[in-house]
XYZ file of C-alpha atoms in Angstrom:
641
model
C -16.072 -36.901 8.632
C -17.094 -33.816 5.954
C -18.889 -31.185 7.312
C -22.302 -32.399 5.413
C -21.625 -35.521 7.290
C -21.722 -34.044 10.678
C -24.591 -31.725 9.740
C -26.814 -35.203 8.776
C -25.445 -37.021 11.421
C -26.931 -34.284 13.412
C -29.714 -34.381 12.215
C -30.963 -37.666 12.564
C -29.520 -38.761 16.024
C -30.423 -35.579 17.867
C -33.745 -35.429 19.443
C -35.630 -32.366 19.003
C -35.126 -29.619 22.055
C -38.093 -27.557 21.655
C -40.048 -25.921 19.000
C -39.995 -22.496 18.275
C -42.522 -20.876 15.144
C -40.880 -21.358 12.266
C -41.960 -18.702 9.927
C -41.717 -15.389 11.874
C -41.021 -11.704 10.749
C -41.310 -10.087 14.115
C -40.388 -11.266 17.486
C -43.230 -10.469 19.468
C -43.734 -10.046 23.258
C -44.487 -13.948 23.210
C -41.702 -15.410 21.598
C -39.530 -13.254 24.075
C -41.386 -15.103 27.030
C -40.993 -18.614 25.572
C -37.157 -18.002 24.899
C -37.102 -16.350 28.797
C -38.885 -18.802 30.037
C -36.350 -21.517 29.327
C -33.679 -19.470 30.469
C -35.042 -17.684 33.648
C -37.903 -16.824 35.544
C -38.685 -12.622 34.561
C -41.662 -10.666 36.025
C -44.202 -10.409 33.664
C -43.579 -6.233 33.423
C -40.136 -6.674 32.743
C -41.357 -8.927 29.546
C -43.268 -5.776 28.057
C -40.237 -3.729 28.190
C -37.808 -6.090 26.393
C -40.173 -6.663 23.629
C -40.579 -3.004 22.896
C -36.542 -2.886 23.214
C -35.919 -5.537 20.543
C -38.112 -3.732 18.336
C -34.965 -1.678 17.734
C -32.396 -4.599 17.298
C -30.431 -4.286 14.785
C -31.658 -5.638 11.152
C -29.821 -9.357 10.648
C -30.739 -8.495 6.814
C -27.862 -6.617 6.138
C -25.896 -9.839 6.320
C -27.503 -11.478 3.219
C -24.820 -8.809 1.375
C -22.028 -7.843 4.338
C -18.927 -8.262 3.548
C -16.490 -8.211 6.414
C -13.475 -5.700 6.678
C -10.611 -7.427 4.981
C -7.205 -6.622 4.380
C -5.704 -4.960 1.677
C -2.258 -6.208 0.025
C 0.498 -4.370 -2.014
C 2.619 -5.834 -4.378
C 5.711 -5.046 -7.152
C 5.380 -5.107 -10.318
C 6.153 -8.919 -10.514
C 4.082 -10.054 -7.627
C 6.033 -9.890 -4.884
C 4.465 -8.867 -1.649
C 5.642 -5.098 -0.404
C 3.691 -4.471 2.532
C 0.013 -5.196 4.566
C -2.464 -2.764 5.276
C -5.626 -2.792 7.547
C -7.599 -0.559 10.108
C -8.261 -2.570 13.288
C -8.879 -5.308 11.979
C -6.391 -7.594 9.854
C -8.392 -9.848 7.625
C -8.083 -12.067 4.906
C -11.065 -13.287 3.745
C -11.675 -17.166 2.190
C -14.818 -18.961 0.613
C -15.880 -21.105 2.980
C -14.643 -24.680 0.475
C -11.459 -23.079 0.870
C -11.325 -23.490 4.495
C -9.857 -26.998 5.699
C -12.401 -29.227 6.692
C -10.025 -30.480 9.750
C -10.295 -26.256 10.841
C -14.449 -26.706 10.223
C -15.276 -29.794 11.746
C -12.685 -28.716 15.326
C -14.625 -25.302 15.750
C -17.881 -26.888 15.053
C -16.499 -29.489 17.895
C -15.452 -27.060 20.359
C -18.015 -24.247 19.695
C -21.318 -25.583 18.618
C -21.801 -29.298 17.834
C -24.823 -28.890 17.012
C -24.851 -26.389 14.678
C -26.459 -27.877 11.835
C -29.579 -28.773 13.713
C -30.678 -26.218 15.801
C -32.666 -23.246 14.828
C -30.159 -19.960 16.115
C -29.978 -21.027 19.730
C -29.960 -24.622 21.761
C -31.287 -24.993 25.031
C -30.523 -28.771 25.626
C -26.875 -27.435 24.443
C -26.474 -24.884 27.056
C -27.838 -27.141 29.842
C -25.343 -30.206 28.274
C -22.391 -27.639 28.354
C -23.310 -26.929 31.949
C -23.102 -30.385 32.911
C -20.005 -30.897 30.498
C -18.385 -28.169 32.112
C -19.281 -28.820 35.772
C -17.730 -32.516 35.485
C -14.567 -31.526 33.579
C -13.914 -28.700 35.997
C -12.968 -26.402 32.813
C -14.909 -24.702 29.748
C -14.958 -27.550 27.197
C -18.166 -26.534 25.569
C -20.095 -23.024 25.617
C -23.916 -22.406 25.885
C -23.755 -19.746 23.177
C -24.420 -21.049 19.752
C -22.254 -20.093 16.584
C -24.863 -17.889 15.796
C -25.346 -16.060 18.562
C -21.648 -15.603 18.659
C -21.649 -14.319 15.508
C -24.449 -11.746 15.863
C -22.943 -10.492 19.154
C -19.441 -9.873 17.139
C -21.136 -7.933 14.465
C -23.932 -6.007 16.517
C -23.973 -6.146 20.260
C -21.746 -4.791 22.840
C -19.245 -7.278 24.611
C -21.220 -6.604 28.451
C -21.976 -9.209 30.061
C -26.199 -8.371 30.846
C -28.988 -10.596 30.287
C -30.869 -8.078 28.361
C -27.538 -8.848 25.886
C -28.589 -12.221 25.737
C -31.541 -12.065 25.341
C -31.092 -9.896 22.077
C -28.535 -12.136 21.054
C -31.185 -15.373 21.082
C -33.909 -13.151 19.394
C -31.206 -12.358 16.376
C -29.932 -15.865 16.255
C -33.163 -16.572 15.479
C -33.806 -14.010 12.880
C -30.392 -14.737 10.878
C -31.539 -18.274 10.621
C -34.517 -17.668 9.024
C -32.938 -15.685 6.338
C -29.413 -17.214 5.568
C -28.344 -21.242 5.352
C -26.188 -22.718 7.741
C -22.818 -23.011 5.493
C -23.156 -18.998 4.460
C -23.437 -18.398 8.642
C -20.433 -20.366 8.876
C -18.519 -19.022 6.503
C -19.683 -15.586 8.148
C -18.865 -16.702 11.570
C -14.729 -18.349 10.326
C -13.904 -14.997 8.537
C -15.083 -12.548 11.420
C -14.343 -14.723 14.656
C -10.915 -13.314 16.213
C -7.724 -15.334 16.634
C -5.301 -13.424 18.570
C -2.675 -10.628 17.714
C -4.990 -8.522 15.920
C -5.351 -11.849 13.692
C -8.890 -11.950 12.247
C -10.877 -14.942 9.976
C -9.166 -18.153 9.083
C -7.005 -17.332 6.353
C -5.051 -14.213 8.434
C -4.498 -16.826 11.579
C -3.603 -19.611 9.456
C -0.996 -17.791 7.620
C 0.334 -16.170 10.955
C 0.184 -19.090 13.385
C 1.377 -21.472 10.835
C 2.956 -19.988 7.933
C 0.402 -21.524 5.414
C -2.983 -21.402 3.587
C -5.879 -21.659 6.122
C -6.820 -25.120 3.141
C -3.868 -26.565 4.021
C -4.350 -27.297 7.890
C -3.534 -30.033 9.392
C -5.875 -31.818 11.682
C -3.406 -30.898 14.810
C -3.314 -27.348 13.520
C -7.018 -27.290 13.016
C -7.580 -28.790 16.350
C -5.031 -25.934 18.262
C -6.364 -23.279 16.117
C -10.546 -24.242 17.232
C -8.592 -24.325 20.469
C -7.783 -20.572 20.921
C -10.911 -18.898 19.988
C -12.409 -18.458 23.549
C -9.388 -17.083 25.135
C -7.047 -16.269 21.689
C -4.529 -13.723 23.780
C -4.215 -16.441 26.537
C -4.052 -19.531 24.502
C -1.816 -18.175 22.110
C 1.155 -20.493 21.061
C 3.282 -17.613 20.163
C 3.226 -16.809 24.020
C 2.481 -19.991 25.756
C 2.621 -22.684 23.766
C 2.136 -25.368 26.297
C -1.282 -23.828 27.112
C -2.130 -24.304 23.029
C -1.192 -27.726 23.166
C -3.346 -28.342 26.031
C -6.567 -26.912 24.189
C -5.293 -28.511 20.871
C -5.733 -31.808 23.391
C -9.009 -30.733 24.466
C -10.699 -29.962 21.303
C -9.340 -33.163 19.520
C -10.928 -35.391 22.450
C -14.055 -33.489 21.921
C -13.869 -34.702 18.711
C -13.270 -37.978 19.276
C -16.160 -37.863 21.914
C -18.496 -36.836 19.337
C -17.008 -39.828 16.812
C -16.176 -36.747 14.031
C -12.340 -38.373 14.387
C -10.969 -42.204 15.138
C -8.731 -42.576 18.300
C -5.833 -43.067 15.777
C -6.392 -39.946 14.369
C -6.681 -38.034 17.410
C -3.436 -40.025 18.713
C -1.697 -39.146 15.915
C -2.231 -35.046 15.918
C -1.413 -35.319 19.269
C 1.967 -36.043 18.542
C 2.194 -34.431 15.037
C 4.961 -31.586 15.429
C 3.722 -27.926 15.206
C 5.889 -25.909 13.080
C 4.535 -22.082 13.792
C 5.090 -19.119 11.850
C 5.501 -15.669 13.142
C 3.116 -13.038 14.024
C 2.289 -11.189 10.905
C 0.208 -8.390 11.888
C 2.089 -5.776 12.797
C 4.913 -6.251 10.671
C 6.421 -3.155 8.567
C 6.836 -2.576 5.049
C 8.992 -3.431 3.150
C 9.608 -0.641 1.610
C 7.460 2.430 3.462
C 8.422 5.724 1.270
C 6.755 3.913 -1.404
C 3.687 2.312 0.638
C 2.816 5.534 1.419
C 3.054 7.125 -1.698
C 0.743 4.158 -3.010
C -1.679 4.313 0.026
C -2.048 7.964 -0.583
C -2.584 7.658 -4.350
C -5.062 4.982 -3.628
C -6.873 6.936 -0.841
C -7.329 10.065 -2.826
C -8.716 8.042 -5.570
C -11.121 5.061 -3.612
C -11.031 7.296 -0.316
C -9.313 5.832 3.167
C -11.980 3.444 4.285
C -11.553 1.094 0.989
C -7.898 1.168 1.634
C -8.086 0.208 4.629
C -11.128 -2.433 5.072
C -11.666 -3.027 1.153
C -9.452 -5.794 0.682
C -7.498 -4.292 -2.012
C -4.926 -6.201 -4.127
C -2.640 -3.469 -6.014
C -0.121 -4.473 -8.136
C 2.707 -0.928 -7.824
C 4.755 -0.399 -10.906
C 8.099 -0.459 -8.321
C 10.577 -3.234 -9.036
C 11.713 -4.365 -5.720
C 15.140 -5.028 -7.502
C 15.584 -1.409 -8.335
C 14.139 0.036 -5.404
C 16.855 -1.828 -2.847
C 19.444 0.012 -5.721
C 17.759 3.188 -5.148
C 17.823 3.190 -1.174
C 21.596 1.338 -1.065
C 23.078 4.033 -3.517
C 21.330 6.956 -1.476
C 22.348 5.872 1.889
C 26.100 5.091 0.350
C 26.142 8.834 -1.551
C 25.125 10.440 1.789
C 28.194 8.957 3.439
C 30.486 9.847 1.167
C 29.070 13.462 0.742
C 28.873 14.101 4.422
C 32.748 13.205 4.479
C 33.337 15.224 1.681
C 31.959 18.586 4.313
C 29.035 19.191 1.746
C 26.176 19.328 4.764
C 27.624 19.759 8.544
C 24.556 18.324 10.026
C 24.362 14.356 9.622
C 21.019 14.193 9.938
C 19.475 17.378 8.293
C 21.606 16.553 4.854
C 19.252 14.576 2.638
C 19.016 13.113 -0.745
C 15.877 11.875 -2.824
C 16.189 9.589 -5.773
C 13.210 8.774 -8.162
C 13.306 6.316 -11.169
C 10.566 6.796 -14.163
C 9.745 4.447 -16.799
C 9.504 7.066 -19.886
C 7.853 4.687 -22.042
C 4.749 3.734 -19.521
C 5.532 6.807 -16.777
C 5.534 4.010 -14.390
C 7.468 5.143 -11.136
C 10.358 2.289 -10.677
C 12.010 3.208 -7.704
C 11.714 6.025 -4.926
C 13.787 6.643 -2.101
C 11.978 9.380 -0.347
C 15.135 10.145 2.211
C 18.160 8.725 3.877
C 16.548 6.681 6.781
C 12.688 6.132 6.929
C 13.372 5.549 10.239
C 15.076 8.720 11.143
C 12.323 10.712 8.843
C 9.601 9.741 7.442
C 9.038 12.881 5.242
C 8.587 12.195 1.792
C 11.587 14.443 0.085
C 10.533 12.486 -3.478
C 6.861 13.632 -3.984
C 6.777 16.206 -0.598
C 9.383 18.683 -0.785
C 9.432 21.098 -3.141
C 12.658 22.902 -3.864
C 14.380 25.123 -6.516
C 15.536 23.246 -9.435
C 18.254 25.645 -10.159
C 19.164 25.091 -14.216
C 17.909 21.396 -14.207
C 14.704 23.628 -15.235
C 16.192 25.590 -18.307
C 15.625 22.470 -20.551
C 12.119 23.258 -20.606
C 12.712 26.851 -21.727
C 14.835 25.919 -24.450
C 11.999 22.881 -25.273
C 9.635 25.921 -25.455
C 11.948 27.513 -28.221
C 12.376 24.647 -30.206
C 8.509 24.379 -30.336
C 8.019 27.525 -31.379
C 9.654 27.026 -34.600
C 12.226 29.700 -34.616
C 15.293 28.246 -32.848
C 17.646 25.266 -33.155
C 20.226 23.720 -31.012
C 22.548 25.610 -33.672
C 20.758 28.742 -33.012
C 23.134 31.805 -31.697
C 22.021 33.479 -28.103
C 24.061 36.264 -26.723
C 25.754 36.086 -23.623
C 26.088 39.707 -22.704
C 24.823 41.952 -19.931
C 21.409 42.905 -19.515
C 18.586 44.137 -17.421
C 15.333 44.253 -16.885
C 12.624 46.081 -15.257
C 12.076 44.447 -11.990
C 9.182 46.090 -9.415
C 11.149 48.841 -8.544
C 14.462 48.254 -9.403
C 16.084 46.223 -12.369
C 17.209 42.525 -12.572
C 20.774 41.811 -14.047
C 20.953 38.098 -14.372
C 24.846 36.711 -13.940
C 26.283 33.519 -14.611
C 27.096 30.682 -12.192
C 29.954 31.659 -9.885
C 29.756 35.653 -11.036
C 31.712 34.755 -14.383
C 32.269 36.838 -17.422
C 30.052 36.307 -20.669
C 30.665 34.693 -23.637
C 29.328 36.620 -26.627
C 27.599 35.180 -29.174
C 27.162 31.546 -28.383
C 24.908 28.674 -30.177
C 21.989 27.633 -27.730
C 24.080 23.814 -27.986
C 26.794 25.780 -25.776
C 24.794 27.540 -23.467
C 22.918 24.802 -22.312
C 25.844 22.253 -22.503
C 27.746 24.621 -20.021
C 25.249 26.126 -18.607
C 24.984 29.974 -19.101
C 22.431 31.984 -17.258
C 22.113 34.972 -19.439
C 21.381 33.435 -22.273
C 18.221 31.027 -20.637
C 16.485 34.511 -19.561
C 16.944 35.956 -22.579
C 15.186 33.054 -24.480
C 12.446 33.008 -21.805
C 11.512 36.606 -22.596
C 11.770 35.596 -25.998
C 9.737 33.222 -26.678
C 7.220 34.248 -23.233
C 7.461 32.784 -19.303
C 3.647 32.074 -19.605
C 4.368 29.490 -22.323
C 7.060 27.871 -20.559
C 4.603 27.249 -17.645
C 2.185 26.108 -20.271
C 4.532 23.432 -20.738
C 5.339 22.279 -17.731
C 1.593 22.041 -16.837
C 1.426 19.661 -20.236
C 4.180 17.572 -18.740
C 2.640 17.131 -15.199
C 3.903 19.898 -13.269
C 1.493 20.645 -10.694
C 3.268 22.781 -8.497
C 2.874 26.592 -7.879
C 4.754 28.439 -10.937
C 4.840 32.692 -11.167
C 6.239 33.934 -14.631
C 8.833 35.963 -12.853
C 12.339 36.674 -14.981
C 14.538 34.373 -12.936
C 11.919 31.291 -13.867
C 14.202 30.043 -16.439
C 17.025 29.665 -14.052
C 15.011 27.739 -11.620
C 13.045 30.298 -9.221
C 10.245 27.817 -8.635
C 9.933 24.878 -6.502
C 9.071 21.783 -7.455
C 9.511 18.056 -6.604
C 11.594 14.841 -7.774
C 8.901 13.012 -9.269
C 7.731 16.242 -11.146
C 10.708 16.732 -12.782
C 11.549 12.736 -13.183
C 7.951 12.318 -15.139
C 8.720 15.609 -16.966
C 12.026 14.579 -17.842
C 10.474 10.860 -18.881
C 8.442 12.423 -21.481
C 11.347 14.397 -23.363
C 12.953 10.721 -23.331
C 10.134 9.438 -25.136
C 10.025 12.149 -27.706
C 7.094 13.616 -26.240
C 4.448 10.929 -25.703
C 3.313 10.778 -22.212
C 0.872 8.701 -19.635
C 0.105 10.056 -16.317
C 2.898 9.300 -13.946
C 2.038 6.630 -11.394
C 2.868 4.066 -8.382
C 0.074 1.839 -9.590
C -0.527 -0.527 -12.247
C -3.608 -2.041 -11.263
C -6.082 -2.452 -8.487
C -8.395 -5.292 -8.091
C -10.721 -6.636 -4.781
C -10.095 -10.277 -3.672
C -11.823 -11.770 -5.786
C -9.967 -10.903 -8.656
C -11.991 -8.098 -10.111
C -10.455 -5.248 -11.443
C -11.167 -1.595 -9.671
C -8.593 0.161 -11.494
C -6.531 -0.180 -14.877
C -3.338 1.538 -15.282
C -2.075 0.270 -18.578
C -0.072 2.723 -19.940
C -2.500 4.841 -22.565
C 0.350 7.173 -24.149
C -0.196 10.282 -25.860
C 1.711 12.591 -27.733
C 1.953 16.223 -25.858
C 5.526 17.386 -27.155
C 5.998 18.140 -30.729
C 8.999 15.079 -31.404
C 11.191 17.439 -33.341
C 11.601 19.695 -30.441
C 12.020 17.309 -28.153
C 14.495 15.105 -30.337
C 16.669 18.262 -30.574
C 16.379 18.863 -26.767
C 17.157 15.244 -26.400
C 20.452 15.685 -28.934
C 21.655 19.001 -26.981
C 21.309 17.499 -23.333
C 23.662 14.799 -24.375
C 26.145 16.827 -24.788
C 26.074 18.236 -20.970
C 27.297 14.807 -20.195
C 29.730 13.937 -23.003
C 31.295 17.413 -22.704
C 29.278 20.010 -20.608
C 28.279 20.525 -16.754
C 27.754 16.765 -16.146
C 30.811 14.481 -17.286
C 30.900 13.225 -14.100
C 27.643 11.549 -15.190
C 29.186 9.291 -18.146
C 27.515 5.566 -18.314
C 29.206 4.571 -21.374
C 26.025 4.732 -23.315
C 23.949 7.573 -24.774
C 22.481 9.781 -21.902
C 20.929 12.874 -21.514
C 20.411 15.190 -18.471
C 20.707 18.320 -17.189
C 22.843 19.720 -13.788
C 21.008 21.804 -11.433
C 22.738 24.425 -8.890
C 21.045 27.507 -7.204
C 23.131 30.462 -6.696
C 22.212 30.077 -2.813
C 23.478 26.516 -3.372
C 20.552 25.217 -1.006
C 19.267 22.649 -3.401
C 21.823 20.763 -6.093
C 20.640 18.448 -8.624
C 20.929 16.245 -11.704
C 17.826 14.898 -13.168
C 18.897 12.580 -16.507
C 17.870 9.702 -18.669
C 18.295 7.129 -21.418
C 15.024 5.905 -23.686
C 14.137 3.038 -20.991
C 14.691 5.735 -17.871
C 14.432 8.578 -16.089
C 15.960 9.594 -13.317
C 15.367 12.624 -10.892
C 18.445 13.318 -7.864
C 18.484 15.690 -5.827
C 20.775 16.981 -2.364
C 20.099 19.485 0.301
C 19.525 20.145 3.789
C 15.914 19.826 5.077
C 16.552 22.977 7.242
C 17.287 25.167 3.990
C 21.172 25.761 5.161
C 23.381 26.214 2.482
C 25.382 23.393 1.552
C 29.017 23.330 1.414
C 30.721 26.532 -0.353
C 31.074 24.673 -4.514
C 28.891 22.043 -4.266
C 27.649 21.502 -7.653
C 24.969 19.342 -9.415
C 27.657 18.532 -11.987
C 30.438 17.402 -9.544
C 28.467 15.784 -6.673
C 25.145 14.835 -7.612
C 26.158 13.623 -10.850
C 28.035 10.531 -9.697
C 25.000 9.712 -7.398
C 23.248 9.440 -10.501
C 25.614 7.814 -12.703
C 26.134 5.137 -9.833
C 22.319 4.184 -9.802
C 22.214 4.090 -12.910
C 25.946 1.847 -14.334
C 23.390 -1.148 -11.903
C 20.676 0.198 -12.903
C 21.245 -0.576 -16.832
C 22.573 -3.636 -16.534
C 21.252 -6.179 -18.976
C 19.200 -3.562 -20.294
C 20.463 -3.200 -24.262
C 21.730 0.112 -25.115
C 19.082 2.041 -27.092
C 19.732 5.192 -29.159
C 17.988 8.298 -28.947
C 15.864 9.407 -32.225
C 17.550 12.121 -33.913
C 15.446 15.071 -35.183
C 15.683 14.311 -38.526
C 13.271 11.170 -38.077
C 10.805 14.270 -37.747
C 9.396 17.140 -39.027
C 10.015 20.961 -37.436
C 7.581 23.130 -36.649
């Protein structure tokens, strides 16, 4: 029988309980009396003081446009689900012709059969649920209505007074007048509480039963009607033979009522239940990067829309490379911590994050070693020296300028400068000699020191900060002499999306975890498509592009060969606290670094170039595969400055 069959059904066979005034916009000190009166015997004075109470009740209005709290989802960039999240309450809501009508017609059964005809409450239903009640010795039917259960979820405090009662009849009454009987249900199936922090229809169903809340069966309709006046005790996850003896219950009630045949409530009595798992408090998948997401989200809808809004969000992280990402960190932290390059297990860390240079989509992001261990963020948190992974944007700043080329001569010589007090004599990795007059190719290719400060006071520290502001660096940046050889600190994903845009010859988007954003219904609260502008003259960035290839095919970073054309630059600081190699082909860009979250210095010659390196070049060999080989542009496909 459909639900409009029950509600006519209703309303022709049931005789009229009493009449209340139909049309009223304030419950006044009378209509309190008649509903007491039916209820109770009340002194007369204790009348006056309710009605002056209700007159602060709150306004049933609001519910012509609530919305309940609902659950918000997170997803890869293909679909496929990442993690849950949700305040207290984890909700997914459903319209209500997407609600089985088994599920509909066993809580209407259970709860309220007479939903459809009375007017908020139903005295002839509480006194028949007495008598129901008394002769079955248990709780088959309560006196509350729906309604009144619904108002006292959304509004009233759970005590158990008659005062509460009362105010739950008198706004019963109210929400009748001003909303139809299917919108109340629908209300009352997405609010009402199932259990396990489980709350509306479509959250139990999907729990309890592993499937759509419109695909119930009658049996699973029936046991999940069954568990919504005791959901913690009836629970079939924890006593299932207690479920099955509700399930029995409500099914008969049907039957009583003549909503089912006795062959149908034979048969989903015997109909096996196949139950899920309990879905509520299960983790994500992949937390560094639900975080990161939830916090992106948060600062831009604030926390209360992440949490209650019912949020879908597509993230631009493909699950495929993010299991790469975490397997090849926790695998590269083994083998370094054998190698002696951190003493302490857990303090050593490593943070990997993957870049998409041609939407600045983040990929993947492995924000430590083990979430579980730490659940600091090393990817988009910690901020550490770069060492010379930052000198490509110093030469970048030359090349933009106009007056230098990668064929340009530096000199690697001694020098000093005025510094506070004293005077600052830059020296080369590993206190080496200098190398005379060298082309700016060599120096970065090997990695000179001398030469990177000298081209930094050249061509002015406050325009090399200029440019890493254009390229998303966000981070606290002094124009001090050492800049060029790293004395800043910044994060992965600043220098991954920095590095992404010299891969893409200098057209950028804004670097995100999100691709879109939409509510449950499908309408979209945020577009991410990739808008790309150009921020980097291509000329200098092609040549930056052409030099950096070289520190893999013959510099700092051979260990960083993928048998295709790369680019990237090694990063080392003289205190070797931090190590690095951030690098990249035309499809992406990838930021690595290693250190110990305590600041101790690593291992005496640990290197970006010999250890950090192969952590790169192993993400990516998997990384690339199936992915064609693209060439960079050369500089000559553009005009210099």
């Amino acid at each position: 029988m459909s639900t409009n069959a029950i509600e006519n059904n209703q309303r022709e066979n049931s005789a009229p309980v009493f009449e209340f005034v139909q049309s009223v916009s304030k419950v006044t000190a009378g209509t309190i009396l008649g509903i007491t009166m039916l209820a109770s015997s009340v002194v007369a004075g204790g009348l006056v003081g309710l009605a002056i109470s209700f007159r602060n009740l709150p306004d049933v209005r609001i519910l012509q446009s609530y919305s309940p709290t609902e659950t918000s989802h997170i997803y890869d960039i293909t679909g496929k689900p990442i993690a849950s999240i949700h305040d207290e309450a984890n909700r997914d809501v459903v319209p209500l012709n997407k609600i089985s009508p088994h599920l509909k017609r066993a809580v209407l059964a259970i709860e309220d059969s007479n939903f459809y005809n009375h007017k908020g409450i139903n005295p002839g239903g509480i006194a028949r649920a007495f008598l129901v009640n008394l002769e079955r010795g248990k709780t088959v039917e309560g006196g509350s209505t729906m309604t009144m259960q619904l108002v006292k979820n959304l509004f009233l405090s759970p005590r158990r007074e008659f005062s509460r009662k009362i105010a739950e009849a008198v706004m019963a009454i109210r929400l009748e007048q001003i909303l139809k009987k299917d919108q109340i249900l629908d209300l009352y199936l997405n609010q009402v509480y199932w259990g396990h922090n489980l709350y509306g229809v479509e959250t139990a169903a999907q729990s309890y039963f592993a499937k759509s809340s419109a695909d119930l069966t009658l049996a699973e309709g029936a046991m999940m009607a069954g568990l919504i006046s005791a959901p913690e005790e009836y629970s079939p996850f924890v006593k299932y033979q207690r479920a099955k003896e509700r399930q029995i219950i409500v099914l008969n009630r049907m039957k009583e009522l003549k909503w089912i045949t006795p062959e149908e409530a034979a048969a989903a009595r015997k109909q096996p239940i196949r139950l899920g798992k309990i879905t509520s408090f299960s983790k994500s998948k992949v937390p560094y990067v639900t975080e990161a997401v939830v916090d992106e989200l948060t600062k831009r809808f604030g926390r209360d829309a992440v949490l209650k809004g019912g949020m879908r969000v597509q993230t631009t992280i493909d699950l495929k490379l993010q299991r790469l990402a975490e397997s090849t960190v926790k695998e590269s932290h083994e083998r370094l911590y054998n190698y002696g390059i951190y003493r302490d297990y857990d303090q050593g860390q490593i943070a990997l994050v993957a870049v998409d240079p041609r939407t600045h989509f983040v990929k993947a992001m492995a924000g430590g070693v083990d979430y579980k261990k730490s659940q600091y963020n090393r990817a988009i948190q910690a901020r550490r020296q770069p060492g010379s992974s930052f000198k490509p944007f110093v030469y970048y700043t030359a090349f933009a300028s106009g007056k230098y080329s990668p064929d340009s001569v530096v000199y690697d010589s001694p020098v000093s400068y005025r510094d506070g007090d004293g005077y600052y004599s830059p020296q080369n990795y590993g206190g080496g000699g200098f190398s005379g007059a060298v082309t700016i190719r060599k120096a970065l290719e090997v990695s000179l020191n001398v030469p990177a400060i000298k081209i930094g006071q050249a061509v002015g520290l406050n325009k090399v900060i200029e440019v890493c502001r254009i390229l998303g660096i966000k981070s606290p940046m002094e124009p001090v002499i050492s800049l060029p050889l790293g004395a800043v600190d910044l994060t992965p994903l600043e220098m991954a999306g920095a590095f992404a845009t010299f891969a893409n010859n200098g057209w950028q988007s804004d670097t995100t975890f999100i691709a879109q954003v939409t509510d449950s219904s499908g309408n979209v609260l945020l577009d991410n498509t990739p808008k790309p502008k150009l921020v980097l003259d291509p000329w200098a960035a092609a040549s930056l592009n052409n030099v950096l290839q070289g520190v893999i095919n013959q510099g700092t970073a051979t260990a960083a060969r993928i048998g295709r054309p790369a680019a990237g630059k090694t990063g080392t600081t003289s205190s070797e606290r931090d190590i690095w190699f951030v690098g990249y082909v035309p499809q992406l860009a990838v930021a690595v670094w290693v250190g110990n979250d305590d600041y101790r210095p690593l291992s005496y010659g640990a290197t970006g170039g010999t250890m950090v390196a192969p952590v790169w070049r192993d993400f990516m060999s998997q990384a690339l595969q199936n992915v064609p080989v693209e060439n960079f542009r050369p500089a000559s496909d553009f005009e210099r400055p």
